[in-house]
Tab-separated table of N, CA and C in Angstrom:
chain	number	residue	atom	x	y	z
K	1	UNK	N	10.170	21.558	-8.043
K	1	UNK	CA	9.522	22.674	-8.694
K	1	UNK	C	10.523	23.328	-9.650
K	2	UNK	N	10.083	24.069	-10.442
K	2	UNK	CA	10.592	24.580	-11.656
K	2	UNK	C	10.716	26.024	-11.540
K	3	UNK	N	11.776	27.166	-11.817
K	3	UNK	CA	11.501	28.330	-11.971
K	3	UNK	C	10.111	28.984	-11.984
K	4	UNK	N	9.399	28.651	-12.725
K	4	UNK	CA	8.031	29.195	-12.974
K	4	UNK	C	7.250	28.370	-11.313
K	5	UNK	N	7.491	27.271	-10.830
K	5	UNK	CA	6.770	26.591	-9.590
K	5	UNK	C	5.466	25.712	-9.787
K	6	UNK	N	6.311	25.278	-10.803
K	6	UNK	CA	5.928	23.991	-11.492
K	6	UNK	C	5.886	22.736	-10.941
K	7	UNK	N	5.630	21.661	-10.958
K	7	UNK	CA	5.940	20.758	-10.438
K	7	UNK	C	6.335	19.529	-11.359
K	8	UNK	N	7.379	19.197	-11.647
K	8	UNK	CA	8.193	18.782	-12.682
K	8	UNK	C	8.418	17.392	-13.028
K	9	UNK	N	8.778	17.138	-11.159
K	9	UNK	CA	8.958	15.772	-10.833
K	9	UNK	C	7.861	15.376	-9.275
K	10	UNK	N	7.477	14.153	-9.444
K	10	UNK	CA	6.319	13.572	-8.810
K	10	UNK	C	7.094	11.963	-8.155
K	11	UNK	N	7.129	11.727	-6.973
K	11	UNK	CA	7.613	10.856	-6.219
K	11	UNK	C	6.521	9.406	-5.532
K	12	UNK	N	6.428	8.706	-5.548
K	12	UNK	CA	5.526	7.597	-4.871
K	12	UNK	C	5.994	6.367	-4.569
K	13	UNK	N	5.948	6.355	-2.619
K	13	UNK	CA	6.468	5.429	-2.647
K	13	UNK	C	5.617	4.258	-1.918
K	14	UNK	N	5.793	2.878	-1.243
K	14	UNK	CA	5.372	2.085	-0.775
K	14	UNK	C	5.831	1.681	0.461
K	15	UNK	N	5.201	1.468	1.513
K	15	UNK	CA	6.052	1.119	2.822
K	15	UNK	C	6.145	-0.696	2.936
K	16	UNK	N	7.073	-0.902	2.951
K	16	UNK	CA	7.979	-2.008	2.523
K	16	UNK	C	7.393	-2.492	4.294
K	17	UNK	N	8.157	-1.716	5.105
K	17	UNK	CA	8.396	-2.499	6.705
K	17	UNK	C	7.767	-1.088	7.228
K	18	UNK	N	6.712	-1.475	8.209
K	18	UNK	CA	5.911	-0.690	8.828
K	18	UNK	C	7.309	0.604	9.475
K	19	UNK	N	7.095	1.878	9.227
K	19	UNK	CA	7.758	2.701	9.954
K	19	UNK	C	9.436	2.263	9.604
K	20	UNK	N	9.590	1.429	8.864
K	20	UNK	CA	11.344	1.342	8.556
K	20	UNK	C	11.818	1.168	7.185
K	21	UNK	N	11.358	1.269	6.281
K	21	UNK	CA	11.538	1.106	4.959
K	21	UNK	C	10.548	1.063	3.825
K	22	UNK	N	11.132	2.099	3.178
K	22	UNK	CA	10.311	2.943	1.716
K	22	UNK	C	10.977	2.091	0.722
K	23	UNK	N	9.691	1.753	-0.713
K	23	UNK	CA	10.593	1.142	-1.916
K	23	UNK	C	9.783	2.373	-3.094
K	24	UNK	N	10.377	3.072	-3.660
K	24	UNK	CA	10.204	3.915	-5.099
K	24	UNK	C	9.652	3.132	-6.009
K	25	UNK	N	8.434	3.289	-6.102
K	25	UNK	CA	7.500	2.330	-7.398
K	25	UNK	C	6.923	3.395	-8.250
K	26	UNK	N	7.182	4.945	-7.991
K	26	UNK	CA	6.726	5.348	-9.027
K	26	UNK	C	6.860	6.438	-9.118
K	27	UNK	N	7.603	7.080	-10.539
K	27	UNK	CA	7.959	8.706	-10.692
K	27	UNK	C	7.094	8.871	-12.055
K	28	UNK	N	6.837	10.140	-12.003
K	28	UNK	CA	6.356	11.404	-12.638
K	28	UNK	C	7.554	12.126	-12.968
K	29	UNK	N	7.519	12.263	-14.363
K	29	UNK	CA	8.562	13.942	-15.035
K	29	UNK	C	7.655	14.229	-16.220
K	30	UNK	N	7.657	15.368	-15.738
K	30	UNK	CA	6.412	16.902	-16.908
K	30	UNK	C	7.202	17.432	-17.376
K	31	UNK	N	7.678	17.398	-18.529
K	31	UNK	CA	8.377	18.596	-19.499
K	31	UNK	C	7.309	19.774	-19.619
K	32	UNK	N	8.324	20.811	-19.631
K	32	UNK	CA	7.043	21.589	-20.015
K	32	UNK	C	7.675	22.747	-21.236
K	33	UNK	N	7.463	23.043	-22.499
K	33	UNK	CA	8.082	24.036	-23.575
K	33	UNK	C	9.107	25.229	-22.649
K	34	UNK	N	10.221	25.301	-23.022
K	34	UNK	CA	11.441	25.741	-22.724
K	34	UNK	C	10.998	27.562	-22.744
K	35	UNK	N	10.900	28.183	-21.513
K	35	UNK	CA	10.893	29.890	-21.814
K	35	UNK	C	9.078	29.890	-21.695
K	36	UNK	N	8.326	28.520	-21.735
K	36	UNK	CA	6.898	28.685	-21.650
K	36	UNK	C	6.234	28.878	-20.369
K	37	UNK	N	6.021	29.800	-20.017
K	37	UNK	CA	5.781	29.824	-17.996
K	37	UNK	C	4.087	29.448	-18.044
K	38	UNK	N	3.517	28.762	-18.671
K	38	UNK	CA	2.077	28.572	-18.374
K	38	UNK	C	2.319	27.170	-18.099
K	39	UNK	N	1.209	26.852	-16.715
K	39	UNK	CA	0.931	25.646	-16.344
K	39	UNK	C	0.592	24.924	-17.662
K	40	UNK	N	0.028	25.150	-18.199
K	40	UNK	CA	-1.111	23.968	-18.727
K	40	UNK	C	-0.213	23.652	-20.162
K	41	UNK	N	0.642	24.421	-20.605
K	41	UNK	CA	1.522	23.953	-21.776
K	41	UNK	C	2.997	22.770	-21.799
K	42	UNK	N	2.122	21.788	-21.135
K	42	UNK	CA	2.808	20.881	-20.698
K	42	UNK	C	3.170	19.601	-22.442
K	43	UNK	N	4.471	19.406	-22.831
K	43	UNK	CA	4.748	18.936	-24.034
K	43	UNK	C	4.336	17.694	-24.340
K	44	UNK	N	5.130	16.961	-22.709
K	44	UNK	CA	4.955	15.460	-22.531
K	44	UNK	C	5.481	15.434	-21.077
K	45	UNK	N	5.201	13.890	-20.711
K	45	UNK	CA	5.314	13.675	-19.676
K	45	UNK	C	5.478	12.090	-18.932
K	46	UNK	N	6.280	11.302	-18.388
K	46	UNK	CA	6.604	9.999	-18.396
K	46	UNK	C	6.338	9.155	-17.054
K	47	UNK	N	5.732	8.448	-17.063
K	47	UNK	CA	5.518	7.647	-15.943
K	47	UNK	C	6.582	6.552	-15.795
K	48	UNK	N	7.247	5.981	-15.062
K	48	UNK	CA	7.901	5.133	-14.785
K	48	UNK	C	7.201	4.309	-13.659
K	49	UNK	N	7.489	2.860	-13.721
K	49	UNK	CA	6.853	2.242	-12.303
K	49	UNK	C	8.001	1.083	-12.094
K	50	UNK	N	7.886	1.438	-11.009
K	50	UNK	CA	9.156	-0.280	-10.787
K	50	UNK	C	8.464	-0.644	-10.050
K	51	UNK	N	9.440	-2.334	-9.572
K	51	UNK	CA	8.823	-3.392	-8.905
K	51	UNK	C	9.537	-4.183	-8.004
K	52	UNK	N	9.561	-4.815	-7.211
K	52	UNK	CA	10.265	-5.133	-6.696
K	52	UNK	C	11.604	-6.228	-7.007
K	53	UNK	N	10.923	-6.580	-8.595
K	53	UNK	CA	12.102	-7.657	-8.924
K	53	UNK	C	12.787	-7.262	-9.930
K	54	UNK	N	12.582	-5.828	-10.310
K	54	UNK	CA	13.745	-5.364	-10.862
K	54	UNK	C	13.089	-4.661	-12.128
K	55	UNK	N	11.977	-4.973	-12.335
K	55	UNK	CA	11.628	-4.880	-13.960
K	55	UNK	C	10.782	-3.413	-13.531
K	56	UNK	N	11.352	-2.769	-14.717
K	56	UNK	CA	10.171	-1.331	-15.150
K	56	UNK	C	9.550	-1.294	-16.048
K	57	UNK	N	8.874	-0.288	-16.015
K	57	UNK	CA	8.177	0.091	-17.196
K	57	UNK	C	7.729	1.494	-17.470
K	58	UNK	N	7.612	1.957	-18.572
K	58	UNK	CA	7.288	3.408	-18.555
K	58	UNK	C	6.664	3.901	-19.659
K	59	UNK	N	5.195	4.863	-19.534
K	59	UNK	CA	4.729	5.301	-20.429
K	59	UNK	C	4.744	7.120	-20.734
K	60	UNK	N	4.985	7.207	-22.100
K	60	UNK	CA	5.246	8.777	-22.398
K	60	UNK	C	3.888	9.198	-22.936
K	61	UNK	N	3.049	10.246	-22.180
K	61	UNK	CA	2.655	11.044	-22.991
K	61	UNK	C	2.475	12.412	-23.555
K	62	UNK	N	2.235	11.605	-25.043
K	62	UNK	CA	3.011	13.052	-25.815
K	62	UNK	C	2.034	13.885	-25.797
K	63	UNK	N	1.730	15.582	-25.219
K	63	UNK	CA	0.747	15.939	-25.654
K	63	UNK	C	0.490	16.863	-26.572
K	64	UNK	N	1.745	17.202	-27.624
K	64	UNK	CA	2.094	17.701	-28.940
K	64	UNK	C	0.882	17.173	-29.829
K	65	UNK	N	1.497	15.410	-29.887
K	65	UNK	CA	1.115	15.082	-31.058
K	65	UNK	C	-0.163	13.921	-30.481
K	66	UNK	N	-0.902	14.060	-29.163
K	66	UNK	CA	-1.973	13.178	-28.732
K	66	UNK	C	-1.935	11.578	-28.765
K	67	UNK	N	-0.781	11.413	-28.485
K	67	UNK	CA	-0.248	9.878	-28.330
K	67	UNK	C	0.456	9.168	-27.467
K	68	UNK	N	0.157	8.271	-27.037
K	68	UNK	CA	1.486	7.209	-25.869
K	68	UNK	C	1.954	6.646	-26.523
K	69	UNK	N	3.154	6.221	-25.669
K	69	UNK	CA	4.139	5.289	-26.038
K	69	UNK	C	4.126	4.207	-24.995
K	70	UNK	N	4.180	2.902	-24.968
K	70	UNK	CA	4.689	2.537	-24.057
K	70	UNK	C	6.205	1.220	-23.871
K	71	UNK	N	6.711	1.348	-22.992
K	71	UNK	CA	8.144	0.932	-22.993
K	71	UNK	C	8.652	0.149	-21.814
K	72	UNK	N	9.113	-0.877	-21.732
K	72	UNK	CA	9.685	-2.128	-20.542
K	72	UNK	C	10.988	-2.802	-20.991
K	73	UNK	N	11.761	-2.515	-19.497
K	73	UNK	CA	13.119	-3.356	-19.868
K	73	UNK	C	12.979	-4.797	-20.195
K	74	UNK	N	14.056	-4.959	-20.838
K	74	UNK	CA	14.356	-6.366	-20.923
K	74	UNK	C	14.759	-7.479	-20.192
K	75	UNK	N	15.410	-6.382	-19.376
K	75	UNK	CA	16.290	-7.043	-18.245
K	75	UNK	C	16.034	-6.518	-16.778
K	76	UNK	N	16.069	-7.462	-15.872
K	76	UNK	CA	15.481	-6.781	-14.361
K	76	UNK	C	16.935	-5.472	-14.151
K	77	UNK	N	16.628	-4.649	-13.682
K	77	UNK	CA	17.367	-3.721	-13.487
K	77	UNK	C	17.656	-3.810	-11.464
K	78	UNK	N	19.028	-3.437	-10.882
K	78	UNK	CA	19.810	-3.093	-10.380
K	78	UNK	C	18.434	-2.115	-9.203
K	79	UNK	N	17.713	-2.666	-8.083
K	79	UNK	CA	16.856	-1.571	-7.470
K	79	UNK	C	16.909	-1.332	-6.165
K	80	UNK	N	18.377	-1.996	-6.044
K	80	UNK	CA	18.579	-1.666	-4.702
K	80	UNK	C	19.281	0.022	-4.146
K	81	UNK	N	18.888	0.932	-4.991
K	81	UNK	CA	19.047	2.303	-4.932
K	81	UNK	C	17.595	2.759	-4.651
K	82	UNK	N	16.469	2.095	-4.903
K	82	UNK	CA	14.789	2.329	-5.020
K	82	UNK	C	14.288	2.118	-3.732
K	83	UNK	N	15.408	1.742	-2.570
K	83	UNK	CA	14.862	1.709	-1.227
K	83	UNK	C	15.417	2.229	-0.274
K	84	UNK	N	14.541	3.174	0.771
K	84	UNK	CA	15.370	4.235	1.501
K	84	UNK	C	14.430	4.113	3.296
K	85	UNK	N	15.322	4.172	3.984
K	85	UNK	CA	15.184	4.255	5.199
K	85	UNK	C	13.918	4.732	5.696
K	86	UNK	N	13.043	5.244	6.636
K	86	UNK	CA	11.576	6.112	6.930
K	86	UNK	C	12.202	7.364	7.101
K	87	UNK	N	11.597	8.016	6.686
K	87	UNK	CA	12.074	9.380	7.556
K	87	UNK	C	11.542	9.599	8.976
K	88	UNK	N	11.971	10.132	9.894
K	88	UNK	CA	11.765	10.172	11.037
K	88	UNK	C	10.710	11.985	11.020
K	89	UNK	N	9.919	11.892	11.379
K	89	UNK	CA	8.573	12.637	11.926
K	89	UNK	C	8.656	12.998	13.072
């Protein structure tokens, strides 16, 4: 959350091994205009998705100028940071 109690960044994950292991396939980040405390004046905002073999991808949208972008590595990326233990409940 953001000063204003925003929600900025957005987390999603996948259960890999029943009850023992999470893999990160997918974030959310909302910019939102700098000093602007209204929900809904949101600028842009980026999806990222990974995978398990390394490759991402990510789409921006802009909502300035009413357009996406979209964008994928070239190269499998490094994702053994994208997997985390269960949390215990």
């Amino acid at each position: 959350m953001d000063e204003v109690g925003r929600a900025y960044l957005t987390y999603h994950f996948s259960e890999i091994e029943a009850k023992k292991k999470l893999f990160l396939n997918e974030v959310w980040y909302n910019y939102y205009t700098p000093g602007d405390k209204s929900f809904d004046n949101e600028e842009y905002r980026i999806n990222f998705i990974f995978d398990s073999e390394g490759n991402t991808v990510y789409r921006k949208y802009d909502e300035i100028n009413k357009k996406t972008m979209d964008y994928e590595t070239k190269e499998p990326l490094d994702i053994s940071g994208l997997y985390e233990d269960y949390p215990e409940f």
